[in-house]
mmCIF file of N, CA, C and O and ligand atoms in Angstrom:
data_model
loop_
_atom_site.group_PDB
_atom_site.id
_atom_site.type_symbol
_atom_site.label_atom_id
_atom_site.label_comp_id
_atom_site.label_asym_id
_atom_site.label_seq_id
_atom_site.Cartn_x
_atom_site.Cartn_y
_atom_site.Cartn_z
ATOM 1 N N UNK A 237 -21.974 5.741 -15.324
ATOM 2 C CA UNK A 237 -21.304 4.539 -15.829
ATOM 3 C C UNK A 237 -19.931 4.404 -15.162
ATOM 4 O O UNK A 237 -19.220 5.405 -15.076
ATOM 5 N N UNK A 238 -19.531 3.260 -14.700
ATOM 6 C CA UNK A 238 -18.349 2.658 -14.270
ATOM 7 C C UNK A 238 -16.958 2.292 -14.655
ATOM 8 O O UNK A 238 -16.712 1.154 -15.056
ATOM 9 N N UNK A 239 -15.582 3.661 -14.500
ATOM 10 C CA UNK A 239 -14.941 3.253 -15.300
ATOM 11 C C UNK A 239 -14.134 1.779 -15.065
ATOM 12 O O UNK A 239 -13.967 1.263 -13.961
ATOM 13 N N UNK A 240 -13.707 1.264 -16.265
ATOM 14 C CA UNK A 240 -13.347 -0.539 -15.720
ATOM 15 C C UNK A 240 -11.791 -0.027 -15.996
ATOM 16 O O UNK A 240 -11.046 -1.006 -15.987
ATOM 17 N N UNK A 241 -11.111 1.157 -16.226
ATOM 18 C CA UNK A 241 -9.765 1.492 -15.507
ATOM 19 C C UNK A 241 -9.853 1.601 -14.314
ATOM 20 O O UNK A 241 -10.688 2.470 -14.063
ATOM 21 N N UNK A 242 -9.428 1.172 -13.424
ATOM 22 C CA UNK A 242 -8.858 0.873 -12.123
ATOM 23 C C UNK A 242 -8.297 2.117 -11.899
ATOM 24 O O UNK A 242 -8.880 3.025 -11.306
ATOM 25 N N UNK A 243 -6.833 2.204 -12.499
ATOM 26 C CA UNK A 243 -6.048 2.915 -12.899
ATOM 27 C C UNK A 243 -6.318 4.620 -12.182
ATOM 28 O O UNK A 243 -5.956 5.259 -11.194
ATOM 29 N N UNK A 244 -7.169 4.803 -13.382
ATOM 30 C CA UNK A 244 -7.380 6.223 -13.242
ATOM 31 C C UNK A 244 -7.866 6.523 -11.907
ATOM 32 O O UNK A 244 -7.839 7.703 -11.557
ATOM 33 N N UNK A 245 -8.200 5.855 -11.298
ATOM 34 C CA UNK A 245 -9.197 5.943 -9.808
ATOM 35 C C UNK A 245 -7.908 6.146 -8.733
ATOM 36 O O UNK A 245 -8.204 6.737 -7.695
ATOM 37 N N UNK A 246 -6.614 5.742 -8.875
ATOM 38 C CA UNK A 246 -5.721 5.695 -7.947
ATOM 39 C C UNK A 246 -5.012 6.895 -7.904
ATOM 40 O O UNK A 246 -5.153 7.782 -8.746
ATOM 41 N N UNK A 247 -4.135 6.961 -6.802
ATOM 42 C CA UNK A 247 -3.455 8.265 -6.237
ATOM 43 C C UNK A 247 -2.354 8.783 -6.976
ATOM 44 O O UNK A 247 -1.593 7.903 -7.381
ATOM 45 N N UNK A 248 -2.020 10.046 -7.294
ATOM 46 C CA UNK A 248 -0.855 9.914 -8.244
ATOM 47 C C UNK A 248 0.668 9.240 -7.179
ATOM 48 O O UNK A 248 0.838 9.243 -5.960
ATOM 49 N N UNK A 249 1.326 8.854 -8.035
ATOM 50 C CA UNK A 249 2.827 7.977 -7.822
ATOM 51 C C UNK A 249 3.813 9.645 -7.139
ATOM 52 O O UNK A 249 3.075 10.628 -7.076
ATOM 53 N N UNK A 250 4.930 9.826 -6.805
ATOM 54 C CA UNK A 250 5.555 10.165 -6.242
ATOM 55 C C UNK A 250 6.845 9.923 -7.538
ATOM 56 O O UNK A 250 7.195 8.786 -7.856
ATOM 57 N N UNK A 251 7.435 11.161 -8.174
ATOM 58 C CA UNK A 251 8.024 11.053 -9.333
ATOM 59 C C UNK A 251 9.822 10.231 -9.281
ATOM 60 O O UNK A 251 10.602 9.930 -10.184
ATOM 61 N N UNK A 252 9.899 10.106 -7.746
ATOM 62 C CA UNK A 252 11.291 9.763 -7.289
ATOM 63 C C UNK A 252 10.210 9.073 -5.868
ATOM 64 O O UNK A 252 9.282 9.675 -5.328
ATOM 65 N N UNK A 253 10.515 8.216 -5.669
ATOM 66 C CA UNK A 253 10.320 7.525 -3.950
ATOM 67 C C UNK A 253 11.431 8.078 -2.842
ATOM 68 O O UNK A 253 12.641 7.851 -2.845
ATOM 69 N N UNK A 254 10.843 8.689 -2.112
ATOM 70 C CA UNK A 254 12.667 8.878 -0.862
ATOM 71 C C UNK A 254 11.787 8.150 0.269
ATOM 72 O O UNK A 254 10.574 7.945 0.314
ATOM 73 N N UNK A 255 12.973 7.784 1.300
ATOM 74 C CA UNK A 255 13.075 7.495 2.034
ATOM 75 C C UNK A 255 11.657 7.703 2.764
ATOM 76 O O UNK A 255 10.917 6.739 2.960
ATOM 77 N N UNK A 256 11.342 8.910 3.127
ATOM 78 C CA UNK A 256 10.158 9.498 3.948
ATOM 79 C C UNK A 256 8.938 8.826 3.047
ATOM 80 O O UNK A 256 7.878 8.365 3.470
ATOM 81 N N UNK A 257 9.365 8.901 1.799
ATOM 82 C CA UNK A 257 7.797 7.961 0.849
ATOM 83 C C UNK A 257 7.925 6.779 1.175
ATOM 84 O O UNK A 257 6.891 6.301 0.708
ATOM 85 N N UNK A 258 8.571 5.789 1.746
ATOM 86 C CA UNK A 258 8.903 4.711 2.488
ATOM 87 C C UNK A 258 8.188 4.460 3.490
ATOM 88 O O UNK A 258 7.400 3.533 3.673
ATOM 89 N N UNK A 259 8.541 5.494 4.284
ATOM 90 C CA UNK A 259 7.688 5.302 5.754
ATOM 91 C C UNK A 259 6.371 5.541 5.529
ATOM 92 O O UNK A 259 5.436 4.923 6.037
ATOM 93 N N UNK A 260 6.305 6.467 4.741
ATOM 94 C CA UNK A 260 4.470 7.062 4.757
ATOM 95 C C UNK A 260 3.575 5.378 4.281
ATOM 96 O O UNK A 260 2.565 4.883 4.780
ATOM 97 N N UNK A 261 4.607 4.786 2.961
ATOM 98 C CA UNK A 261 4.047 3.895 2.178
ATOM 99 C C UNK A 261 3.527 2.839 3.158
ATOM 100 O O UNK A 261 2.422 2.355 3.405
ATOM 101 N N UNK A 262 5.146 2.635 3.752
ATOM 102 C CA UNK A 262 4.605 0.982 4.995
ATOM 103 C C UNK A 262 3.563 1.564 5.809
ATOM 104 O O UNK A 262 2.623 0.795 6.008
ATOM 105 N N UNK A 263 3.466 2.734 6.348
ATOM 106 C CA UNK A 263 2.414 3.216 7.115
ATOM 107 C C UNK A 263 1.024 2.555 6.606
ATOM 108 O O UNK A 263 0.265 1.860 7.280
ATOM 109 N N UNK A 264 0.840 3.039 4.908
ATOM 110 C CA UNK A 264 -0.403 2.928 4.697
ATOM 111 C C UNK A 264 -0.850 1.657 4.488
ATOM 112 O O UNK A 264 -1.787 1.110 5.068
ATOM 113 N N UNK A 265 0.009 1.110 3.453
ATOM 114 C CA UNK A 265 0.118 -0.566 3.837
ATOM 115 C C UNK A 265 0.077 -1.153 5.172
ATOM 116 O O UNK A 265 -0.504 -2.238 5.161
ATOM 117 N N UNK A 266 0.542 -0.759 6.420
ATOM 118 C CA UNK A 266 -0.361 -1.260 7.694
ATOM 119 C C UNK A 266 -1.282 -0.596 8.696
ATOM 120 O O UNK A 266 -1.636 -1.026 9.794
ATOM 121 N N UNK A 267 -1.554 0.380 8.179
ATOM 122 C CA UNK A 267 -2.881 0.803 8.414
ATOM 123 C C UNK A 267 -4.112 0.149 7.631
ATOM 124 O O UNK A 267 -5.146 -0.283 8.141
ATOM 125 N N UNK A 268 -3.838 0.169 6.549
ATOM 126 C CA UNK A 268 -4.629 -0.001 5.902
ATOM 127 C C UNK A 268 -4.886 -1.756 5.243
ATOM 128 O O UNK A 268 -5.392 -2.107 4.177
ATOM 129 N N UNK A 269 -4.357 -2.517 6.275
ATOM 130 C CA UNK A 269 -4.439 -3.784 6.426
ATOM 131 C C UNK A 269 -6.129 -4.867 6.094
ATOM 132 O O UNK A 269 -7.241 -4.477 6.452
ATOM 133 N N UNK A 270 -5.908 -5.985 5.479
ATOM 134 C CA UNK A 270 -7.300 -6.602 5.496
ATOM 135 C C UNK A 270 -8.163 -6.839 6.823
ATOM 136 O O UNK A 270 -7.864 -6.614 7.995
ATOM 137 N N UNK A 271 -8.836 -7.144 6.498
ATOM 138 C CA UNK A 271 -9.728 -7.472 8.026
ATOM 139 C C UNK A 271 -11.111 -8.455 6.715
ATOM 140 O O UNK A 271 -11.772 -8.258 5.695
ATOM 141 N N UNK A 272 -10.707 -9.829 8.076
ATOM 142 C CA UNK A 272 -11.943 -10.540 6.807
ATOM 143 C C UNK A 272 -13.433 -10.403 7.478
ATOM 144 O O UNK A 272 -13.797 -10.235 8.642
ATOM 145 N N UNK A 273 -14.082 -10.537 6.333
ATOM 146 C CA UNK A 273 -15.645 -9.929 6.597
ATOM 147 C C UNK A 273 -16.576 -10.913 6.297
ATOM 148 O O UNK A 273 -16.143 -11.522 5.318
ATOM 149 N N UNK A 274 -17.739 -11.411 6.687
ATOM 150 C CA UNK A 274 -18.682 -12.160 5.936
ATOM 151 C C UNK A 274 -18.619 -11.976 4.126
ATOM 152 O O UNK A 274 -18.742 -12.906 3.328
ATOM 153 N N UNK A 275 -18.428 -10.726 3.828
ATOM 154 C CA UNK A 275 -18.616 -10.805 2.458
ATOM 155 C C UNK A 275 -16.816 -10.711 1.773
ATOM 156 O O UNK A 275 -16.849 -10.584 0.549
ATOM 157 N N UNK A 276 -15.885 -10.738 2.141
ATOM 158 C CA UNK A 276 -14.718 -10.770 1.721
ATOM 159 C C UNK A 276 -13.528 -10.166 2.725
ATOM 160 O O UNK A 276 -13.711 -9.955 3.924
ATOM 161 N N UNK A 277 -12.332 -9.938 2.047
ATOM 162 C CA UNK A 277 -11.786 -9.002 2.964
ATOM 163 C C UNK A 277 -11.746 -7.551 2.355
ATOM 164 O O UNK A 277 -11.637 -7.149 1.196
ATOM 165 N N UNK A 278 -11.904 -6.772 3.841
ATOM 166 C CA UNK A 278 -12.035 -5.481 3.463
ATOM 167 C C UNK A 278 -10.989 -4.717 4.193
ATOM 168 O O UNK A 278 -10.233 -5.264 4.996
ATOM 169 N N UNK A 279 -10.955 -3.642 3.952
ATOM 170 C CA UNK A 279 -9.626 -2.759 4.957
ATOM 171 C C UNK A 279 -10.361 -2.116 6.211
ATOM 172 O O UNK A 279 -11.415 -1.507 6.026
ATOM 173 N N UNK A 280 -9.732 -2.261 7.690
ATOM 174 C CA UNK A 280 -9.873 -2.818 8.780
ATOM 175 C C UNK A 280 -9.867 -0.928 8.768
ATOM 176 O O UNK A 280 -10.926 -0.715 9.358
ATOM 177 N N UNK A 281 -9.388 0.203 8.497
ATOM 178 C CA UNK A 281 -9.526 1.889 7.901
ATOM 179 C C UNK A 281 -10.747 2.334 7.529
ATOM 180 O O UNK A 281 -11.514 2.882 8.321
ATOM 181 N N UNK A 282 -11.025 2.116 6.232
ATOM 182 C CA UNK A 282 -11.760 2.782 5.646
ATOM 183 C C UNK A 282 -13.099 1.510 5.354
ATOM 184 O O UNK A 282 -14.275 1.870 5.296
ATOM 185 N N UNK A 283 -12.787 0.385 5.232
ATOM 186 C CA UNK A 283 -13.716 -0.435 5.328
ATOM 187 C C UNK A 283 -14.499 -1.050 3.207
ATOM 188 O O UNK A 283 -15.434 -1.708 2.750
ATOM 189 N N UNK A 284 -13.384 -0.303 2.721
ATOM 190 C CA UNK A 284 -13.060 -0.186 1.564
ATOM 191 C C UNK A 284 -12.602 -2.073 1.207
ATOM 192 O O UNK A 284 -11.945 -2.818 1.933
ATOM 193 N N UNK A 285 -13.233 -2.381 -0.136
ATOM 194 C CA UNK A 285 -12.305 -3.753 -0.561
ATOM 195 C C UNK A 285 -11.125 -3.732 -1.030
ATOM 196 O O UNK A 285 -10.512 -3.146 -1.923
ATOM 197 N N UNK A 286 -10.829 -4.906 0.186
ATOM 198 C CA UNK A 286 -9.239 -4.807 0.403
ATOM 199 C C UNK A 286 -8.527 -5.324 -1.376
ATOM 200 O O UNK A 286 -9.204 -5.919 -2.214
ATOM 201 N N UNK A 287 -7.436 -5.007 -1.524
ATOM 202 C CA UNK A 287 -6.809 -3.913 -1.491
ATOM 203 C C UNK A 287 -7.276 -2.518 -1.702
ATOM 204 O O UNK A 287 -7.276 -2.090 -2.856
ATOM 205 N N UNK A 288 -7.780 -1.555 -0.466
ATOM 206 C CA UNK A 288 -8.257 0.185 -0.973
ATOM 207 C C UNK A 288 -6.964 0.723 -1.158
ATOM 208 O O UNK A 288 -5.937 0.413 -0.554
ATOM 209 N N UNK A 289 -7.126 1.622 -2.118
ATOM 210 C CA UNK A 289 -6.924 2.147 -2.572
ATOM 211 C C UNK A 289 -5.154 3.411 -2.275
ATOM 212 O O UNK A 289 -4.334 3.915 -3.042
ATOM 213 N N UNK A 290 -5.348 3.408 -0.826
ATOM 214 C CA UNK A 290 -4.582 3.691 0.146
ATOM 215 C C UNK A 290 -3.045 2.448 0.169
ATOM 216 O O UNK A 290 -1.857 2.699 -0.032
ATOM 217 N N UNK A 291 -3.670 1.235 0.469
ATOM 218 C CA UNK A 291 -2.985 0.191 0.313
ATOM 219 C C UNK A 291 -1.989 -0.308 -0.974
ATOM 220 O O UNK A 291 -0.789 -0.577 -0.914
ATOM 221 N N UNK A 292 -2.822 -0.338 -2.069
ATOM 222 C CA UNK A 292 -2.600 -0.180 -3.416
ATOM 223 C C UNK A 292 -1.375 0.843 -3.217
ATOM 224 O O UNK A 292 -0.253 0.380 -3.010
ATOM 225 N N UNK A 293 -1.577 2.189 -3.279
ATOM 226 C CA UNK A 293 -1.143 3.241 -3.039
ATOM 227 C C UNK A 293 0.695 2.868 -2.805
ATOM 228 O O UNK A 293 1.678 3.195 -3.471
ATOM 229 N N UNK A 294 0.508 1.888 -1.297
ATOM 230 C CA UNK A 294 1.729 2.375 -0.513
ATOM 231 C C UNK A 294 2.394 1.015 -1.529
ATOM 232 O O UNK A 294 3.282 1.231 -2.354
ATOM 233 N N UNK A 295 1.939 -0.046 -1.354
ATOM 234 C CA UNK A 295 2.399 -1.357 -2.133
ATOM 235 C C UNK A 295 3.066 -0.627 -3.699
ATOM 236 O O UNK A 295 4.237 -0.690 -4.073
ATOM 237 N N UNK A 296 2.291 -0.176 -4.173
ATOM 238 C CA UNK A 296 3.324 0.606 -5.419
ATOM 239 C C UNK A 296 4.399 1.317 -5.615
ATOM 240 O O UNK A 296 5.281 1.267 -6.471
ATOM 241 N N UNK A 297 4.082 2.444 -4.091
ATOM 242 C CA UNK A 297 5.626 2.760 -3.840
ATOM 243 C C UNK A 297 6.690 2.124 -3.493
ATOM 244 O O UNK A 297 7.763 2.294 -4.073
ATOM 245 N N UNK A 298 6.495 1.156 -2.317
ATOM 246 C CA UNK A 298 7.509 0.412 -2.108
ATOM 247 C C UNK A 298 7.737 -0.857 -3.521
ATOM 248 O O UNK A 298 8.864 -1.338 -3.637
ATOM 249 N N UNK A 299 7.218 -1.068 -3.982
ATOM 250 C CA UNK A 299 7.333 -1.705 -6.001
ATOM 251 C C UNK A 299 8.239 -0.763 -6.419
ATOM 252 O O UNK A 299 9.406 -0.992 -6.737
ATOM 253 N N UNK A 300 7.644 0.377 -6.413
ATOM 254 C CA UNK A 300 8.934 1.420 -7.004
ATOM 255 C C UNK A 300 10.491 1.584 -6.612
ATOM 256 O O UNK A 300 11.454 1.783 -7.352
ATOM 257 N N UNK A 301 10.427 1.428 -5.145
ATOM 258 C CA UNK A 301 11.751 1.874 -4.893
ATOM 259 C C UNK A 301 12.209 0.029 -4.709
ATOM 260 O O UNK A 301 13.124 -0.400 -4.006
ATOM 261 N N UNK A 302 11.617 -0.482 -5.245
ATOM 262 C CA UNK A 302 12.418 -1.792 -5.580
ATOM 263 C C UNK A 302 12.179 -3.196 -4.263
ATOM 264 O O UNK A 302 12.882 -4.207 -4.268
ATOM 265 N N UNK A 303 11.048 -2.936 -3.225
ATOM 266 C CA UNK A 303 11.307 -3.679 -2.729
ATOM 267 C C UNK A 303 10.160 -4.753 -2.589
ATOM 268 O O UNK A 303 8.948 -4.538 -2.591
ATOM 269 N N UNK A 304 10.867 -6.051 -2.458
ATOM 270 C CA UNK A 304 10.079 -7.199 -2.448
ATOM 271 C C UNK A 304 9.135 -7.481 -1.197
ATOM 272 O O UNK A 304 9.308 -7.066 -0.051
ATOM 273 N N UNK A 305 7.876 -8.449 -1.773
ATOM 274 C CA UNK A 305 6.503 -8.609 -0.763
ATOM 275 C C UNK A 305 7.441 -9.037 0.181
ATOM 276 O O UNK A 305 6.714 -9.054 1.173
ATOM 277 N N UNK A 306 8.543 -9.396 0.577
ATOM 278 C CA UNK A 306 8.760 -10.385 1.442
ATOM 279 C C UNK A 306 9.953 -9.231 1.840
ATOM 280 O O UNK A 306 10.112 -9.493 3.033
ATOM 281 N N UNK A 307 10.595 -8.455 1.629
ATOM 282 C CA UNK A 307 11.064 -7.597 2.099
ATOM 283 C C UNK A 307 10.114 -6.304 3.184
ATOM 284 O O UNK A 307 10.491 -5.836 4.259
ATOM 285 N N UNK A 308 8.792 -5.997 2.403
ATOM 286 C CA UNK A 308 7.727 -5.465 2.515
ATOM 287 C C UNK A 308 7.644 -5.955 4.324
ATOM 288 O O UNK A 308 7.833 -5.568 5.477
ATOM 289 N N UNK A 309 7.189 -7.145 3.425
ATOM 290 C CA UNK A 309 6.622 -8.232 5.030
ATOM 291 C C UNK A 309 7.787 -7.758 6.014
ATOM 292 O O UNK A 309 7.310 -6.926 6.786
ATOM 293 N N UNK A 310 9.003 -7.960 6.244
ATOM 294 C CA UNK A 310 10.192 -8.127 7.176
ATOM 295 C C UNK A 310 10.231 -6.536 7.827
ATOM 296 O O UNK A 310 10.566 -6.304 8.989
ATOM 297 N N UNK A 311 9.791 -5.426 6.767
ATOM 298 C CA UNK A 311 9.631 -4.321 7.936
ATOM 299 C C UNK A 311 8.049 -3.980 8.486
ATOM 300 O O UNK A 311 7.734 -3.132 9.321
ATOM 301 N N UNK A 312 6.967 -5.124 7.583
ATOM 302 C CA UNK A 312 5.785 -4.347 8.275
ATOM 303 C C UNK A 312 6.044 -4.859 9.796
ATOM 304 O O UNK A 312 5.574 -4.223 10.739
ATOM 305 N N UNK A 313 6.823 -6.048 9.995
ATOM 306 C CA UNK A 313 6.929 -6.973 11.380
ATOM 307 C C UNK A 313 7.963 -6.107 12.328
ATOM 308 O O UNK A 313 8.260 -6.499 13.457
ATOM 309 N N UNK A 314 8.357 -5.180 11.894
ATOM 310 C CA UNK A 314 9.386 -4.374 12.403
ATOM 311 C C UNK A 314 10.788 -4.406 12.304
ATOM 312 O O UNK A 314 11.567 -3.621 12.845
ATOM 313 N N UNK A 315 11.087 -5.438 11.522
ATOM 314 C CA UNK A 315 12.724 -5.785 10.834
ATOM 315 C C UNK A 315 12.989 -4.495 10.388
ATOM 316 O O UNK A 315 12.366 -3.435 10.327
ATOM 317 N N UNK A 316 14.238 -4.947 10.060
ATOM 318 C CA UNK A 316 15.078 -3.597 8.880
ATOM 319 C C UNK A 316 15.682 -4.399 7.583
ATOM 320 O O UNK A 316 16.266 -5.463 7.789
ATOM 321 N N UNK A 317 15.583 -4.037 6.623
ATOM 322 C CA UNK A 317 15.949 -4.179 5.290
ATOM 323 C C UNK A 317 16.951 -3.106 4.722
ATOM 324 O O UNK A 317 16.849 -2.021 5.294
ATOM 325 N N UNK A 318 18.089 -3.177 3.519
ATOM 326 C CA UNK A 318 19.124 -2.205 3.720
ATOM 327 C C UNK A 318 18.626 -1.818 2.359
ATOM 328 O O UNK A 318 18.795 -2.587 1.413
ATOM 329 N N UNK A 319 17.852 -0.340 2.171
ATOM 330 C CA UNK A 319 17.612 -0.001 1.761
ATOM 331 C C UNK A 319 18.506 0.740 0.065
ATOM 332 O O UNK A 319 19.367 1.617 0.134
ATOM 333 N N UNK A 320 18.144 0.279 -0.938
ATOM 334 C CA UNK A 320 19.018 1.091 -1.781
ATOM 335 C C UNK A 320 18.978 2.224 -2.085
ATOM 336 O O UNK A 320 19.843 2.697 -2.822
HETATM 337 ZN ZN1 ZN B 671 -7.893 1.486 3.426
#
């Protein structure tokens, strides 16, 4: 049977975010990017529905240490953002 927590299925969080959980995060967040498919989008990695799990993952950390999709966006493009 299928649990319908999501939740429990994901990676544990990182109890403080630093800097280096930053990089790993945007990493996985663009690695682990959509790629659209006849049947939806899936991750272009693991081939997992997009958002896997990995993705999820990094998007929460960078949520944690406070930063916005659109901040997100400005370093997956290679910008810099001034980190708090
Ligand atoms: Zn993935």
């Amino acid at each position: 049977m299928e649990s319908s927590d999501e939740a429990t299925d994901d990676l544990p969080m990182p109890p403080y975010v630093t800097a280096e959980d930053v990089v790993f995060a945007l990493r996985a967040v663009n690695v682990h990017a959509p790629e659209q498919q006849p049947d939806g989008q899936r991750c272009r990695k693991d081939q997992a529905a997009h958002p896997c799990r990995l993705h999820r993952w990094g998007r929460r950390v960078l949520a944690k240490r406070g930063l916005t999709d659109e901040q997100i966006q400005t370093l997956l493009n290679g910008g810099t953002v001034a980190l708090r």
